[in-house]
Each structure stands twice: as structure tokens, then as C-alpha cells.
N, CA, C and O atoms as a DFTB+ gen file, in Angstrom:
480 C
 N C O
     1  1      28.595     -45.594     -66.617
     2  2      28.945     -44.999     -65.347
     3  2      27.801     -45.233     -64.376
     4  3      26.629     -45.107     -64.730
     5  1      28.161     -45.578     -63.140
     6  2      27.158     -45.865     -62.112
     7  2      27.591     -45.158     -60.815
     8  3      28.762     -45.179     -60.437
     9  1      26.639     -44.553     -60.171
    10  2      26.829     -43.973     -58.850
    11  2      26.030     -44.754     -57.835
    12  3      24.837     -44.976     -58.041
    13  1      26.637     -45.172     -56.760
    14  2      25.951     -45.961     -55.734
    15  2      26.161     -45.265     -54.378
    16  3      27.287     -45.079     -53.919
    17  1      25.024     -44.886     -53.754
    18  2      25.064     -44.293     -52.427
    19  2      24.887     -45.354     -51.364
    20  3      24.274     -46.393     -51.609
    21  1      25.416     -45.100     -50.202
    22  2      25.248     -45.986     -49.057
    23  2      25.387     -45.173     -47.787
    24  3      25.843     -44.030     -47.815
    25  1      24.987     -45.776     -46.662
    26  2      25.162     -45.123     -45.381
    27  2      23.917     -44.520     -44.775
    28  3      23.963     -44.015     -43.653
    29  1      22.827     -44.559     -45.473
    30  2      21.577     -44.063     -44.905
    31  2      21.059     -44.987     -43.836
    32  3      21.566     -46.090     -43.630
    33  1      20.014     -44.497     -43.149
    34  2      19.426     -45.337     -42.108
    35  2      18.603     -44.522     -41.170
    36  3      18.264     -43.372     -41.447
    37  1      18.277     -45.133     -40.037
    38  2      17.473     -44.510     -38.984
    39  2      18.402     -43.985     -37.898
    40  3      19.275     -44.713     -37.426
    41  1      18.223     -42.729     -37.498
    42  2      19.049     -42.151     -36.454
    43  2      18.162     -41.248     -35.601
    44  3      17.186     -40.676     -36.087
    45  1      18.512     -41.132     -34.344
    46  2      17.743     -40.236     -33.462
    47  2      18.213     -38.794     -33.679
    48  3      19.334     -38.548     -34.123
    49  1      17.322     -37.849     -33.353
    50  2      17.734     -36.452     -33.453
    51  2      19.018     -36.194     -32.624
    52  3      19.170     -36.672     -31.499
    53  1      19.908     -35.432     -33.224
    54  2      21.192     -35.190     -32.589
    55  2      22.256     -36.189     -32.985
    56  3      23.432     -36.003     -32.672
    57  1      21.860     -37.244     -33.667
    58  2      22.814     -38.281     -34.067
    59  2      23.540     -37.928     -35.337
    60  3      23.367     -36.846     -35.898
    61  1      24.377     -38.885     -35.791
    62  2      25.207     -38.687     -36.941
    63  2      25.108     -39.843     -37.927
    64  3      24.834     -40.984     -37.556
    65  1      25.333     -39.520     -39.162
    66  2      25.435     -40.535     -40.224
    67  2      26.516     -40.072     -41.238
    68  3      26.771     -38.878     -41.399
    69  1      27.114     -41.025     -41.886
    70  2      28.054     -40.724     -42.946
    71  2      27.614     -41.410     -44.236
    72  3      27.567     -42.638     -44.308
    73  1      27.303     -40.636     -45.222
    74  2      26.892     -41.185     -46.512
    75  2      28.116     -41.281     -47.416
    76  3      29.042     -40.474     -47.334
    77  1      28.090     -42.288     -48.275
    78  2      29.145     -42.470     -49.278
    79  2      28.519     -42.587     -50.663
    80  3      27.401     -43.075     -50.824
    81  1      29.265     -42.129     -51.644
    82  2      28.820     -42.210     -53.039
    83  2      30.030     -42.619     -53.887
    84  3      31.006     -41.884     -54.030
    85  1      29.912     -43.819     -54.435
    86  2      31.016     -44.357     -55.226
    87  2      30.662     -44.370     -56.707
    88  3      29.615     -44.885     -57.101
    89  1      31.528     -43.809     -57.509
    90  2      31.315     -43.780     -58.967
    91  2      32.201     -44.887     -59.601
    92  3      33.360     -45.070     -59.229
    93  1      31.613     -45.601     -60.556
    94  2      32.359     -46.651     -61.199
    95  2      31.971     -46.754     -62.659
    96  3      30.934     -46.229     -63.064
    97  1      32.827     -47.453     -63.488
    98  2      32.465     -47.629     -64.862
    99  2      33.393     -46.924     -65.846
   100  3      32.932     -46.175     -66.707
   101  1      34.680     -47.155     -65.723
   102  2      35.587     -46.588     -66.686
   103  2      35.727     -45.067     -66.604
   104  3      35.855     -44.391     -67.625
   105  1      35.701     -44.561     -65.429
   106  2      35.740     -43.108     -65.229
   107  2      37.163     -42.617     -65.274
   108  3      38.059     -43.214     -64.677
   109  1      37.373     -41.501     -66.000
   110  2      38.686     -40.897     -66.052
   111  2      38.763     -39.627     -65.221
   112  3      39.717     -39.443     -64.465
   113  1      37.771     -38.744     -65.348
   114  2      37.820     -37.458     -64.662
   115  2      36.455     -37.123     -64.126
   116  3      35.498     -36.943     -64.879
   117  1      36.376     -37.039     -62.794
   118  2      35.130     -36.561     -62.138
   119  2      35.418     -35.112     -61.787
   120  3      36.371     -34.812     -61.067
   121  1      34.604     -34.239     -62.290
   122  2      34.728     -32.851     -61.944
   123  2      34.008     -32.590     -60.586
   124  3      34.522     -33.002     -59.547
   125  1      32.878     -31.941     -60.578
   126  2      32.229     -31.703     -59.308
   127  2      31.355     -32.890     -58.899
   128  3      30.882     -33.651     -59.743
   129  1      31.152     -33.030     -57.592
   130  2      30.227     -33.983     -56.989
   131  2      29.340     -33.253     -56.027
   132  3      29.736     -32.243     -55.447
   133  1      28.148     -33.755     -55.854
   134  2      27.230     -33.036     -54.978
   135  2      26.254     -34.029     -54.343
   136  3      26.033     -35.143     -54.817
   137  1      25.685     -33.542     -53.231
   138  2      24.603     -34.286     -52.543
   139  2      23.354     -33.427     -52.637
   140  3      23.396     -32.220     -52.400
   141  1      22.260     -34.053     -52.981
   142  2      20.899     -33.442     -52.977
   143  2      20.048     -34.254     -52.033
   144  3      20.406     -35.371     -51.659
   145  1      18.927     -33.696     -51.650
   146  2      17.967     -34.459     -50.867
   147  2      16.551     -34.031     -51.261
   148  3      16.306     -32.913     -51.714
   149  1      15.633     -34.984     -51.062
   150  2      14.223     -34.725     -51.329
   151  2      13.412     -35.293     -50.187
   152  3      13.310     -36.510     -50.029
   153  1      12.830     -34.403     -49.386
   154  2      11.985     -34.805     -48.282
   155  2      10.569     -35.059     -48.761
   156  3      10.212     -34.736     -49.894
   157  1       9.761     -35.647     -47.877
   158  2       8.359     -35.924     -48.243
   159  2       7.602     -34.669     -48.649
   160  3       7.535     -33.714     -47.876
   161  1       7.048     -34.657     -49.814
   162  2       6.291     -33.520     -50.290
   163  2       7.102     -32.290     -50.637
   164  3       6.555     -31.203     -50.821
   165  1       8.427     -32.470     -50.727
   166  2       9.286     -31.331     -51.020
   167  2      10.021     -31.514     -52.332
   168  3      10.145     -32.629     -52.839
   169  1      10.501     -30.421     -52.870
   170  2      11.332     -30.478     -54.059
   171  2      12.739     -30.921     -53.699
   172  3      13.192     -30.737     -52.569
   173  1      13.426     -31.505     -54.670
   174  2      14.804     -31.884     -54.457
   175  2      15.638     -30.621     -54.298
   176  3      15.484     -29.670     -55.064
   177  1      16.531     -30.609     -53.291
   178  2      17.359     -29.432     -53.060
   179  2      18.813     -29.812     -52.944
   180  3      19.160     -30.911     -52.511
   181  1      19.660     -28.875     -53.343
   182  2      21.104     -29.076     -53.188
   183  2      21.479     -28.934     -51.728
   184  3      21.117     -27.955     -51.076
   185  1      22.207     -29.916     -51.218
   186  2      22.691     -29.889     -49.844
   187  2      24.121     -29.385     -49.780
   188  3      24.443     -28.477     -49.014
   189  1      24.974     -29.989     -50.599
   190  2      26.385     -29.613     -50.580
   191  2      27.033     -30.051     -51.891
   192  3      26.597     -31.009     -52.529
   193  1      28.084     -29.326     -52.278
   194  2      28.806     -29.691     -53.497
   195  2      30.283     -29.494     -53.227
   196  3      30.684     -28.758     -52.325
   197  1      31.087     -30.180     -54.043
   198  2      32.554     -30.092     -53.896
   199  2      33.170     -30.241     -55.272
   200  3      32.796     -31.118     -56.051
   201  1      34.126     -29.361     -55.556
   202  2      34.847     -29.425     -56.826
   203  2      35.979     -30.454     -56.738
   204  3      36.282     -30.979     -55.666
   205  1      36.581     -30.721     -57.868
   206  2      37.705     -31.648     -57.867
   207  2      38.855     -31.162     -56.967
   208  3      39.589     -31.941     -56.360
   209  1      38.964     -29.809     -56.919
   210  2      40.048     -29.199     -56.118
   211  2      39.697     -29.137     -54.624
   212  3      40.534     -28.792     -53.790
   213  1      38.442     -29.480     -54.308
   214  2      38.074     -29.469     -52.891
   215  2      37.322     -28.245     -52.419
   216  3      37.108     -28.075     -51.219
   217  1      36.922     -27.399     -53.332
   218  2      36.127     -26.221     -52.916
   219  2      34.689     -26.684     -52.640
   220  3      34.104     -27.425     -53.430
   221  1      34.133     -26.239     -51.512
   222  2      32.839     -26.740     -51.089
   223  2      31.809     -25.623     -51.016
   224  3      32.131     -24.438     -50.935
   225  1      30.535     -26.066     -51.049
   226  2      29.418     -25.146     -50.948
   227  2      28.307     -25.871     -50.210
   228  3      28.087     -27.059     -50.443
   229  1      27.598     -25.171     -49.317
   230  2      26.518     -25.793     -48.533
   231  2      25.263     -24.938     -48.547
   232  3      25.314     -23.713     -48.650
   233  1      24.142     -25.625     -48.439
   234  2      22.892     -24.876     -48.192
   235  2      22.941     -24.382     -46.773
   236  3      23.511     -25.040     -45.902
   237  1      22.349     -23.227     -46.525
   238  2      22.467     -22.595     -45.197
   239  2      21.988     -23.496     -44.068
   240  3      22.550     -23.450     -42.974
   241  1      20.980     -24.304     -44.298
   242  2      20.392     -25.090     -43.242
   243  2      21.298     -26.184     -42.690
   244  3      21.014     -26.736     -41.627
   245  1      22.379     -26.505     -43.386
   246  2      23.257     -27.557     -42.955
   247  2      24.643     -27.074     -42.598
   248  3      25.477     -27.856     -42.141
   249  1      24.901     -25.793     -42.802
   250  2      26.224     -25.239     -42.511
   251  2      26.577     -25.439     -41.031
   252  3      25.773     -25.155     -40.143
   253  1      27.783     -25.928     -40.790
   254  2      28.219     -26.180     -39.431
   255  2      27.850     -27.538     -38.916
   256  3      28.348     -27.948     -37.867
   257  1      26.967     -28.280     -39.632
   258  2      26.564     -29.600     -39.205
   259  2      27.017     -30.703     -40.184
   260  3      27.390     -31.802     -39.774
   261  1      26.975     -30.380     -41.469
   262  2      27.328     -31.347     -42.501
   263  2      28.679     -30.983     -43.097
   264  3      29.047     -29.810     -43.159
   265  1      29.419     -32.006     -43.539
   266  2      30.700     -31.808     -44.182
   267  2      30.796     -32.715     -45.393
   268  3      30.671     -33.934     -45.276
   269  1      31.018     -32.120     -46.554
   270  2      31.235     -32.905     -47.780
   271  2      32.700     -33.035     -48.025
   272  3      33.466     -32.095     -47.812
   273  1      33.098     -34.208     -48.476
   274  2      34.497     -34.453     -48.801
   275  2      34.566     -35.463     -49.953
   276  3      33.554     -36.050     -50.337
   277  1      35.744     -35.651     -50.485
   278  2      35.867     -36.616     -51.599
   279  2      37.271     -37.197     -51.580
   280  3      38.231     -36.594     -51.099
   281  1      37.337     -38.394     -52.127
   282  2      38.617     -39.092     -52.324
   283  2      38.720     -39.349     -53.815
   284  3      38.096     -40.276     -54.331
   285  1      39.502     -38.536     -54.511
   286  2      39.581     -38.641     -55.976
   287  2      40.156     -39.985     -56.421
   288  3      39.782     -40.502     -57.474
   289  1      41.045     -40.541     -55.638
   290  2      41.657     -41.829     -56.000
   291  2      40.608     -42.947     -55.964
   292  3      40.711     -43.934     -56.693
   293  1      39.617     -42.778     -55.118
   294  2      38.585     -43.830     -54.999
   295  2      37.292     -43.451     -55.697
   296  3      36.305     -44.180     -55.610
   297  1      37.286     -42.279     -56.412
   298  2      36.046     -41.815     -57.102
   299  2      34.860     -41.815     -56.125
   300  3      33.768     -42.258     -56.480
   301  1      35.063     -41.341     -54.951
   302  2      34.079     -41.396     -53.893
   303  2      33.890     -40.019     -53.243
   304  3      34.844     -39.277     -53.008
   305  1      32.626     -39.717     -52.968
   306  2      32.287     -38.531     -52.215
   307  2      31.592     -38.987     -50.915
   308  3      30.953     -40.038     -50.850
   309  1      31.753     -38.139     -49.893
   310  2      31.182     -38.476     -48.592
   311  2      30.364     -37.275     -48.103
   312  3      30.613     -36.131     -48.483
   313  1      29.404     -37.567     -47.269
   314  2      28.661     -36.526     -46.581
   315  2      28.567     -36.924     -45.121
   316  3      27.816     -37.830     -44.759
   317  1      29.343     -36.232     -44.276
   318  2      29.273     -36.466     -42.839
   319  2      28.165     -35.567     -42.279
   320  3      28.223     -34.347     -42.430
   321  1      27.185     -36.149     -41.652
   322  2      26.019     -35.417     -41.161
   323  2      26.004     -35.544     -39.650
   324  3      25.838     -36.643     -39.120
   325  1      26.173     -34.458     -38.966
   326  2      26.120     -34.423     -37.477
   327  2      24.957     -33.586     -37.020
   328  3      24.390     -32.802     -37.781
   329  1      24.613     -33.766     -35.767
   330  2      23.511     -33.009     -35.153
   331  2      22.260     -33.061     -36.048
   332  3      21.660     -32.032     -36.357
   333  1      21.893     -34.247     -36.443
   334  2      20.759     -34.398     -37.357
   335  2      19.452     -33.967     -36.721
   336  3      19.229     -34.160     -35.526
   337  1      18.607     -33.389     -37.528
   338  2      17.321     -32.881     -37.110
   339  2      16.210     -33.638     -37.866
   340  3      16.472     -34.202     -38.928
   341  1      15.000     -33.658     -37.342
   342  2      13.900     -34.294     -38.075
   343  2      13.725     -33.708     -39.459
   344  3      13.349     -34.426     -40.386
   345  1      13.988     -32.421     -39.623
   346  2      13.807     -31.803     -40.937
   347  2      14.889     -32.233     -41.941
   348  3      14.777     -31.925     -43.127
   349  1      15.910     -32.924     -41.493
   350  2      16.919     -33.474     -42.400
   351  2      16.464     -34.808     -43.053
   352  3      17.098     -35.322     -43.976
   353  1      15.386     -35.317     -42.550
   354  2      14.896     -36.606     -43.077
   355  2      14.508     -36.459     -44.536
   356  3      13.713     -35.592     -44.897
   357  1      15.074     -37.311     -45.362
   358  2      14.868     -37.243     -46.818
   359  2      15.560     -38.401     -47.483
   360  3      16.290     -39.157     -46.841
   361  1      15.330     -38.540     -48.774
   362  2      16.145     -39.398     -49.603
   363  2      17.293     -38.547     -50.108
   364  3      17.081     -37.477     -50.678
   365  1      18.509     -39.023     -49.897
   366  2      19.700     -38.289     -50.273
   367  2      20.273     -38.898     -51.551
   368  3      20.464     -40.110     -51.649
   369  1      20.540     -38.041     -52.513
   370  2      21.072     -38.459     -53.815
   371  2      22.423     -37.800     -54.041
   372  3      22.630     -36.650     -53.653
   373  1      23.304     -38.492     -54.642
   374  2      24.549     -37.878     -55.080
   375  2      24.513     -37.741     -56.617
   376  3      23.839     -38.494     -57.320
   377  1      25.258     -36.761     -57.088
   378  2      25.496     -36.680     -58.534
   379  2      26.925     -36.331     -58.771
   380  3      27.641     -35.871     -57.882
   381  1      27.330     -36.561     -60.004
   382  2      28.718     -36.292     -60.390
   383  2      28.740     -35.802     -61.830
   384  3      28.030     -36.316     -62.694
   385  1      29.557     -34.818     -62.058
   386  2      29.775     -34.313     -63.416
   387  2      31.109     -34.946     -63.903
   388  3      32.179     -34.658     -63.367
   389  1      31.007     -35.796     -64.909
   390  2      32.111     -36.602     -65.351
   391  2      32.442     -36.252     -66.780
   392  3      31.579     -36.218     -67.657
   393  1      33.739     -35.991     -66.991
   394  2      34.179     -35.621     -68.336
   395  2      34.449     -36.873     -69.185
   396  3      35.152     -37.790     -68.761
   397  1      33.883     -36.881     -70.367
   398  2      34.097     -37.957     -71.328
   399  2      35.081     -37.442     -72.388
   400  3      34.727     -36.592     -73.205
   401  1      36.305     -37.956     -72.369
   402  2      37.313     -37.436     -73.324
   403  2      37.089     -37.883     -74.765
   404  3      37.633     -37.269     -75.683
   405  1      36.317     -38.917     -74.982
   406  2      36.006     -39.377     -76.318
   407  2      35.012     -38.413     -76.980
   408  3      35.187     -37.978     -78.117
   409  1      33.970     -38.107     -76.218
   410  2      32.983     -37.188     -76.724
   411  2      33.344     -35.713     -76.487
   412  3      32.718     -34.798     -77.022
   413  1      34.356     -35.533     -75.680
   414  2      34.814     -34.197     -75.273
   415  2      33.613     -33.430     -74.704
   416  3      33.291     -32.332     -75.160
   417  1      32.973     -34.014     -73.721
   418  2      31.857     -33.334     -73.087
   419  2      31.705     -33.846     -71.674
   420  3      32.174     -34.927     -71.319
   421  1      31.033     -33.035     -70.881
   422  2      30.779     -33.376     -69.468
   423  2      29.346     -33.856     -69.351
   424  3      28.425     -33.208     -69.847
   425  1      29.157     -34.997     -68.691
   426  2      27.844     -35.535     -68.480
   427  2      27.522     -35.587     -66.999
   428  3      28.420     -35.719     -66.168
   429  1      26.238     -35.484     -66.664
   430  2      25.787     -35.516     -65.282
   431  2      25.144     -36.852     -65.000
   432  3      24.275     -37.314     -65.739
   433  1      25.588     -37.470     -63.912
   434  2      25.055     -38.788     -63.487
   435  2      24.511     -38.667     -62.069
   436  3      24.995     -37.893     -61.244
   437  1      23.453     -39.493     -61.822
   438  2      22.801     -39.513     -60.521
   439  2      22.840     -40.921     -59.956
   440  3      22.823     -41.910     -60.688
   441  1      22.894     -40.982     -58.599
   442  2      22.714     -42.243     -57.932
   443  2      21.248     -42.523     -57.673
   444  3      20.390     -41.711     -58.019
   445  1      20.952     -43.662     -57.071
   446  2      19.609     -44.088     -56.871
   447  2      18.973     -43.571     -55.574
   448  3      17.764     -43.672     -55.363
   449  1      19.837     -43.013     -54.714
   450  2      19.337     -42.435     -53.475
   451  2      19.452     -43.365     -52.284
   452  3      19.427     -44.587     -52.426
   453  1      19.577     -42.771     -51.110
   454  2      19.615     -43.536     -49.876
   455  2      18.749     -42.779     -48.843
   456  3      18.817     -41.556     -48.723
   457  1      17.942     -43.551     -48.111
   458  2      16.982     -42.959     -47.200
   459  2      17.674     -42.609     -45.871
   460  3      18.399     -43.421     -45.296
   461  1      17.426     -41.380     -45.406
   462  2      17.847     -40.956     -44.097
   463  2      16.598     -40.639     -43.278
   464  3      15.806     -39.781     -43.669
   465  1      16.417     -41.305     -42.173
   466  2      15.259     -41.099     -41.314
   467  2      15.730     -40.618     -39.965
   468  3      16.532     -41.282     -39.308
   469  1      15.243     -39.481     -39.551
   470  2      15.604     -38.895     -38.247
   471  2      14.361     -38.906     -37.359
   472  3      13.410     -38.158     -37.587
   473  1      14.388     -39.751     -36.363
   474  2      13.197     -39.900     -35.536
   475  2      13.597     -40.536     -34.209
   476  3      14.510     -41.359     -34.134
   477  1      12.883     -40.126     -33.175
   478  2      13.111     -40.742     -31.871
   479  2      12.131     -41.897     -31.655
   480  3      12.163     -42.547     -30.610
């Protein structure tokens, strides 16, 4: 199983970016998906998560600005980021909890991260 993020880049304060996370590799069932971020000198923090049914959760600092969504048919999660602030600058990682029916267990997978830089 592989998770690949894309969509990061340089944006001015107040701008927008849309991150994508595609899961591949013989996947049958993706349960929850989430976006984390790690800024310079900071610990990795949960930004937003979404269940297979579409229930979402956000860290307070991004509520009203970020929107997480997913396309189950495409094994893809998205993070729409609006009104970006310098403090949003970080490497953004996605993860996915994927059920393995052979082992009858859920495993957690991480992507490699995509850089988001917010600067004028």
C-alpha cells in the first residue's frame, strides 16, 4: 500500500491550496483518512480527519478555513485550505487506516508529505 500526497507549494497569506492524497496497492477498504502537519520545530499535529461515512473532525485552528473530503471510489482524500496563514506553513502528511481482510486487521499507512509554504 502506498499513499502519495500532492498539491503543496508556495502561496501568499490569504491564498488557497488543495492537497490530494491517493492510496494505491490492492486496497479493498479504507476506513478513516486524515491530514497531519509538522511545522518547523513543532510536533506533528492532527489537522483534520474523515471517516468512510464522511464524518469529519478538525483542529480548532483550521475550523472554517480548511475542508477535508474524500472520494471512496478513487481511494483519495483532499484537503481544501483557504485563507492560509503563515502559521499554516508545514509539511502536510496524510494517513489512512486500511483494513486487511486476509490478516483481519487494520493497518495505518503514511504518505511522504508535501510542503506548504505561506509567505509573501
